[in-house]
Every structure is written in structure tokens, then in C-alpha cells.
Short mmCIF file of C-alpha atoms in Angstrom, two decimals:
data_model
loop_
_atom_site.label_atom_id
_atom_site.label_comp_id
_atom_site.label_asym_id
_atom_site.label_seq_id
_atom_site.Cartn_x
_atom_site.Cartn_y
_atom_site.Cartn_z
CA UNK A 1 54.28 -11.11 -28.43
CA UNK A 2 52.74 -12.37 -25.26
CA UNK A 3 49.10 -13.27 -25.39
CA UNK A 4 47.07 -11.77 -22.66
CA UNK A 5 44.79 -14.19 -20.95
CA UNK A 6 41.23 -13.03 -21.24
CA UNK A 7 39.39 -13.06 -17.96
CA UNK A 8 35.89 -14.35 -18.47
CA UNK A 9 33.23 -12.55 -16.51
CA UNK A 10 31.07 -14.94 -14.59
CA UNK A 11 27.51 -13.69 -14.52
CA UNK A 12 25.66 -14.88 -11.46
CA UNK A 13 22.09 -15.78 -12.26
CA UNK A 14 19.74 -14.13 -9.80
CA UNK A 15 16.29 -15.38 -8.94
CA UNK A 16 13.44 -12.87 -8.79
CA UNK A 17 11.20 -13.59 -5.80
CA UNK A 18 7.74 -12.10 -5.29
CA UNK A 19 6.23 -11.83 -1.81
CA UNK A 20 2.57 -11.31 -0.95
CA UNK A 21 2.46 -9.67 2.47
CA UNK A 22 -0.14 -9.01 5.14
CA UNK A 23 0.58 -6.60 7.97
CA UNK A 24 -0.79 -4.59 10.84
CA UNK A 25 0.67 -1.12 10.30
CA UNK A 26 -0.26 0.23 13.75
CA UNK A 27 3.24 0.48 15.19
CA UNK A 28 5.21 1.20 12.01
CA UNK A 29 6.26 4.36 10.18
CA UNK A 30 4.68 3.13 6.96
CA UNK A 31 6.21 0.86 4.33
CA UNK A 32 9.31 3.06 4.11
CA UNK A 33 10.42 6.52 5.17
CA UNK A 34 12.72 8.61 3.02
CA UNK A 35 14.93 11.68 3.40
CA UNK A 36 14.97 13.48 6.74
CA UNK A 37 12.16 11.26 8.05
CA UNK A 38 14.16 8.07 7.44
CA UNK A 39 13.38 5.47 10.10
CA UNK A 40 14.31 1.88 10.81
CA UNK A 41 10.84 1.21 12.19
CA UNK A 42 9.23 0.46 8.83
CA UNK A 43 7.63 -2.61 7.29
CA UNK A 44 10.27 -2.81 4.55
CA UNK A 45 13.16 -2.57 6.98
CA UNK A 46 11.82 -5.40 9.15
CA UNK A 47 11.51 -7.65 6.08
CA UNK A 48 14.93 -6.65 4.74
CA UNK A 49 16.61 -7.54 8.04
CA UNK A 50 15.25 -11.08 7.83
CA UNK A 51 15.98 -11.42 4.09
CA UNK A 52 19.64 -10.54 4.65
CA UNK A 53 19.98 -13.19 7.33
CA UNK A 54 18.12 -15.76 5.24
CA UNK A 55 20.22 -15.27 2.09
CA UNK A 56 23.52 -14.14 3.72
CA UNK A 57 23.44 -11.24 1.23
CA UNK A 58 23.86 -7.67 2.42
CA UNK A 59 23.02 -5.89 -0.85
CA UNK A 60 19.35 -6.77 -1.22
CA UNK A 61 16.83 -4.33 -2.63
CA UNK A 62 13.14 -4.77 -1.84
CA UNK A 63 10.64 -3.21 -4.26
CA UNK A 64 7.01 -2.84 -3.21
CA UNK A 65 3.80 -2.56 -5.18
CA UNK A 66 2.42 0.39 -3.21
CA UNK A 67 3.99 2.43 -0.41
CA UNK A 68 1.55 2.54 2.49
CA UNK A 69 1.62 5.46 4.91
CA UNK A 70 2.10 5.54 8.68
CA UNK A 71 -0.43 3.32 10.47
CA UNK A 72 -2.03 1.91 7.30
CA UNK A 73 -2.54 -1.87 7.14
CA UNK A 74 -2.34 -4.35 4.25
CA UNK A 75 -4.21 -7.50 3.31
CA UNK A 76 -2.32 -7.90 0.03
CA UNK A 77 0.88 -5.88 -0.30
CA UNK A 78 3.36 -7.24 -2.86
CA UNK A 79 7.14 -6.90 -3.02
CA UNK A 80 9.99 -8.48 -4.94
CA UNK A 81 13.72 -8.96 -4.46
CA UNK A 82 16.53 -10.66 -6.36
CA UNK A 83 18.83 -13.22 -4.79
CA UNK A 84 21.49 -15.79 -5.64
CA UNK A 85 20.17 -18.08 -2.90
CA UNK A 86 19.01 -21.54 -3.98
CA UNK A 87 16.69 -21.92 -0.99
CA UNK A 88 13.39 -23.62 -1.79
CA UNK A 89 10.34 -21.34 -2.10
CA UNK A 90 8.44 -23.02 0.74
CA UNK A 91 11.52 -22.89 2.96
CA UNK A 92 11.74 -19.14 2.30
CA UNK A 93 8.12 -18.71 3.36
CA UNK A 94 8.65 -20.70 6.56
CA UNK A 95 11.89 -18.87 7.40
CA UNK A 96 10.37 -15.42 6.90
CA UNK A 97 7.27 -16.17 8.95
CA UNK A 98 9.38 -17.68 11.70
CA UNK A 99 11.65 -14.65 12.16
CA UNK A 100 9.44 -11.70 11.20
CA UNK A 101 7.45 -9.87 13.91
CA UNK A 102 4.00 -11.39 14.48
CA UNK A 103 2.28 -8.35 12.94
CA UNK A 104 3.91 -9.01 9.52
CA UNK A 105 3.08 -12.22 7.63
CA UNK A 106 4.25 -13.59 4.28
CA UNK A 107 1.11 -15.04 2.72
CA UNK A 108 2.71 -16.32 -0.48
CA UNK A 109 6.15 -16.65 -2.12
CA UNK A 110 6.58 -17.06 -5.89
CA UNK A 111 9.52 -17.17 -8.27
CA UNK A 112 8.94 -14.71 -11.13
CA UNK A 113 10.58 -13.90 -14.44
CA UNK A 114 13.67 -11.69 -14.40
CA UNK A 115 11.72 -8.67 -15.69
CA UNK A 116 8.95 -8.70 -13.07
CA UNK A 117 8.79 -5.58 -10.90
CA UNK A 118 6.15 -5.29 -8.19
CA UNK A 119 5.59 -1.56 -8.75
CA UNK A 120 6.20 -1.07 -12.46
CA UNK A 121 4.12 -4.06 -13.56
CA UNK A 122 1.08 -3.27 -11.39
CA UNK A 123 -2.06 -2.45 -13.40
CA UNK A 124 -4.42 -1.59 -10.54
CA UNK A 125 -4.48 -1.10 -6.77
CA UNK A 126 -7.33 -1.35 -4.29
CA UNK A 127 -7.73 0.35 -0.92
CA UNK A 128 -10.50 -0.40 1.56
CA UNK A 129 -11.58 1.85 4.42
CA UNK A 130 -13.47 0.23 7.29
CA UNK A 131 -15.57 2.11 9.82
CA UNK A 132 -18.03 1.08 12.48
CA UNK A 133 -21.23 3.02 13.17
CA UNK A 134 -22.86 2.47 16.55
CA UNK A 135 -23.74 4.14 19.86
CA UNK A 136 -20.87 2.34 21.57
CA UNK A 137 -17.41 1.94 19.96
CA UNK A 138 -16.23 -1.67 19.80
CA UNK A 139 -13.49 -2.43 22.31
CA UNK A 140 -12.09 -5.16 20.06
CA UNK A 141 -12.25 -3.33 16.70
CA UNK A 142 -10.94 0.02 17.94
CA UNK A 143 -7.40 -0.50 16.56
CA UNK A 144 -8.52 -1.55 13.09
CA UNK A 145 -11.63 0.48 12.25
CA UNK A 146 -12.61 4.14 12.39
CA UNK A 147 -15.69 4.76 14.54
CA UNK A 148 -18.62 7.07 13.74
CA UNK A 149 -21.46 7.77 16.14
CA UNK A 150 -23.60 9.15 13.29
CA UNK A 151 -24.37 7.27 10.08
CA UNK A 152 -23.02 9.24 7.09
CA UNK A 153 -25.35 9.79 4.11
CA UNK A 154 -24.33 6.97 1.77
CA UNK A 155 -26.28 8.41 -1.17
CA UNK A 156 -24.50 11.78 -0.95
CA UNK A 157 -21.14 10.01 -0.73
CA UNK A 158 -21.93 7.94 -3.81
CA UNK A 159 -22.90 11.05 -5.75
CA UNK A 160 -19.64 12.72 -4.76
CA UNK A 161 -17.62 9.62 -5.64
CA UNK A 162 -18.91 9.76 -9.23
CA UNK A 163 -17.11 13.12 -9.59
CA UNK A 164 -13.84 11.40 -8.62
CA UNK A 165 -14.14 8.43 -10.97
CA UNK A 166 -12.18 8.72 -14.22
CA UNK A 167 -8.85 10.23 -15.23
CA UNK A 168 -8.03 13.43 -13.33
CA UNK A 169 -5.10 15.40 -12.01
CA UNK A 170 -5.17 14.44 -8.31
CA UNK A 171 -2.43 16.90 -7.31
CA UNK A 172 -4.77 18.60 -4.84
CA UNK A 173 -5.79 15.25 -3.33
CA UNK A 174 -2.22 14.45 -2.38
CA UNK A 175 0.66 15.54 -0.17
CA UNK A 176 3.24 14.33 -2.71
CA UNK A 177 6.05 16.90 -2.94
CA UNK A 178 7.71 15.40 -6.00
CA UNK A 179 6.01 13.34 -8.70
CA UNK A 180 6.60 13.02 -12.43
CA UNK A 181 2.86 13.09 -12.98
CA UNK A 182 -0.09 13.59 -10.66
CA UNK A 183 -2.64 12.30 -13.16
CA UNK A 184 -4.29 9.08 -12.01
CA UNK A 185 -7.33 7.06 -13.06
CA UNK A 186 -9.92 5.92 -10.53
CA UNK A 187 -11.85 3.00 -11.99
CA UNK A 188 -14.54 2.88 -9.32
CA UNK A 189 -15.45 3.79 -5.75
CA UNK A 190 -17.85 1.45 -3.98
CA UNK A 191 -19.61 2.16 -0.69
CA UNK A 192 -21.14 -0.70 1.27
CA UNK A 193 -22.93 -0.80 4.60
CA UNK A 194 -24.15 -3.74 6.63
CA UNK A 195 -25.10 -4.03 10.30
CA UNK A 196 -22.70 -1.74 12.19
CA UNK A 197 -19.96 -1.46 9.54
CA UNK A 198 -19.50 0.68 6.44
CA UNK A 199 -16.77 0.17 3.85
CA UNK A 200 -15.40 2.49 1.16
CA UNK A 201 -13.43 0.70 -1.57
CA UNK A 202 -11.29 2.61 -4.06
CA UNK A 203 -10.02 1.00 -7.29
CA UNK A 204 -7.38 2.95 -9.24
CA UNK A 205 -4.43 2.49 -11.56
CA UNK A 206 -2.24 4.02 -8.84
CA UNK A 207 -2.38 6.30 -5.80
CA UNK A 208 -0.35 9.37 -4.94
CA UNK A 209 0.98 9.92 -1.41
CA UNK A 210 -2.00 10.21 0.99
CA UNK A 211 -4.42 10.29 -1.97
CA UNK A 212 -6.64 7.49 -0.63
CA UNK A 213 -6.79 9.04 2.86
CA UNK A 214 -7.66 12.53 1.58
CA UNK A 215 -10.40 11.18 -0.71
CA UNK A 216 -11.96 9.13 2.09
CA UNK A 217 -11.74 12.04 4.54
CA UNK A 218 -13.48 14.34 2.05
CA UNK A 219 -16.22 11.78 1.28
CA UNK A 220 -16.90 11.34 4.99
CA UNK A 221 -17.29 15.11 5.49
CA UNK A 222 -19.73 15.18 2.56
CA UNK A 223 -21.63 12.24 4.06
CA UNK A 224 -21.86 14.04 7.42
CA UNK A 225 -23.11 17.26 5.77
CA UNK A 226 -19.98 19.24 6.66
CA UNK A 227 -19.46 20.20 3.01
CA UNK A 228 -21.38 19.83 -0.29
CA UNK A 229 -20.52 17.25 -2.94
CA UNK A 230 -19.79 20.08 -5.40
CA UNK A 231 -16.61 20.78 -3.44
CA UNK A 232 -14.99 17.85 -5.28
CA UNK A 233 -14.76 19.90 -8.49
CA UNK A 234 -13.54 22.95 -6.56
CA UNK A 235 -10.76 20.85 -5.01
CA UNK A 236 -9.65 19.70 -8.47
CA UNK A 237 -9.60 23.38 -9.54
CA UNK A 238 -7.64 24.46 -6.45
CA UNK A 239 -10.46 26.67 -5.16
CA UNK A 240 -11.07 24.47 -2.12
CA UNK A 241 -8.83 22.15 -0.10
CA UNK A 242 -9.65 18.52 0.66
CA UNK A 243 -10.76 17.51 4.13
CA UNK A 244 -8.30 16.15 6.68
CA UNK A 245 -6.97 12.67 5.85
CA UNK A 246 -9.02 9.79 7.23
CA UNK A 247 -7.76 7.88 10.26
CA UNK A 248 -5.09 5.45 8.97
CA UNK A 249 -6.15 2.66 11.35
CA UNK A 250 -9.25 2.06 9.22
CA UNK A 251 -7.37 1.93 5.88
CA UNK A 252 -6.13 -1.27 4.23
CA UNK A 253 -4.21 -1.92 1.03
CA UNK A 254 -6.47 -4.73 -0.13
CA UNK A 255 -5.00 -5.91 -3.43
CA UNK A 256 -2.55 -5.17 -6.23
CA UNK A 257 -3.34 -6.63 -9.66
CA UNK A 258 -0.83 -7.54 -12.37
#
């Protein structure tokens, strides 16, 4: 009998690379667009184009920590991809920042364990909303902050935010059409004001689609006396609807913790 030669499978060892990314979301259709709204003008697509050239690999998948919506910015987005490239970490950082558009920057590049996943391993996410309050809107901040002519009632907003903190079903504070679960936990909502700027910071285990924007929009309406703080509970119960989403130009994905 002839012996069949066994063909040994050669398993290529892939490196798992984590990126920390900063971007101005003004001219992009969010981190990624899916389905009928699929667009090439997204943050993820711009990064993927450069990654494919850098590694000479066409089949690269880029996983992000939190999908930001149209026009939303990021101070600390994270993403990871796997590659067979042996390029040095610092060389990757230089290459990416050289060829990416100037409104997308790679702040840090790290090599992670094989099991690391930027979305699945995240334990908390932080959004910050920036707005200016003055008689005259700033010419230089107009693209990156929301402007109010009237100072919202910070105390009322803080009282309303306490009703949002904790574990709740945020289905009615989202535009998500499909989600395995709409239950999320908000750890804290902080509201700061100094000089002509006010900031709203939301800490949560995760955010549904447009959840941060709808919460901020509702808090602002409460602060301006458009609606009472008790509406928060009615929104959870489906009796009321949330306010319009806040202006995305004032919203930043600040940090993702692991």
C-alpha cells in the first residue's frame, strides 16, 4: 500500500495590535455605516485603507471600542486588528500618522495578547459634551462646541441625572433598531461649569446607538425649563419621548477603560 504524505498545516501567527485614536468627526459619517447607509466616508474606512497599504494585506478587520455617530469626535477611541506583518510598533505609528488624513491621529500603538478585543473587553466608556455659554458665540470654537445664549439650570440637570444613574433599560433613550439587550448601567453623570464653558460627562458600561446624544439633549431641555425632571421616569416607562439628540459637534468619546 502506498503511504499518503500528510500535508502539515502551517499556522501563521498573527499579531494583535491595539490603536488609540483621536479624531475630528466633523466631515465623516461616523465610525462606520452599515446596511443601506453604508458609506466609504467613515473613520474606520480611512484607517483600513492605510492599514491595507501598510501591511500589504487585503483581509484586515478593524474592531472598535465604541461606534461613534455622524459628526461625533473622539479623544480616546480604541481599535484593534490582527496582522502577520513584522513591522515595528513605532514604525506602524509613524506610517499611519503620515498617510492618514490630518483630522485622524494615532495617539498610541500597542501589541496585545491574542484574546484582546477592543469592544468585548471594554469595562466602561466615557462621553463628554462641551458647550459654550455667552452673549457672542466663539468664532474659533463653533465647530467643536455647542453654543447656548442662556445658562441652563445646573442644579435641575443634576437632579435629573440622578434618575438616569444606575442599571436601567435605555431602549427609549436610543435609536437602536436591533440589540440583544438594551439594559445598560450608567455609573455617574457629572456636570461642570467654568467661565464660558459647561461640560456634561457620562460614565457607563456601554452606550446604545444615540444614547449619549438623547440623554444630553433631554438634560439640556430640563436645564432650560422646557420640560420637568420627572419626565426622565416617564421616558423610561414609554409615556414620554426623549428630547431631540444634542448637536454632535459638541460630543466627544473621551475614554474607554479595560
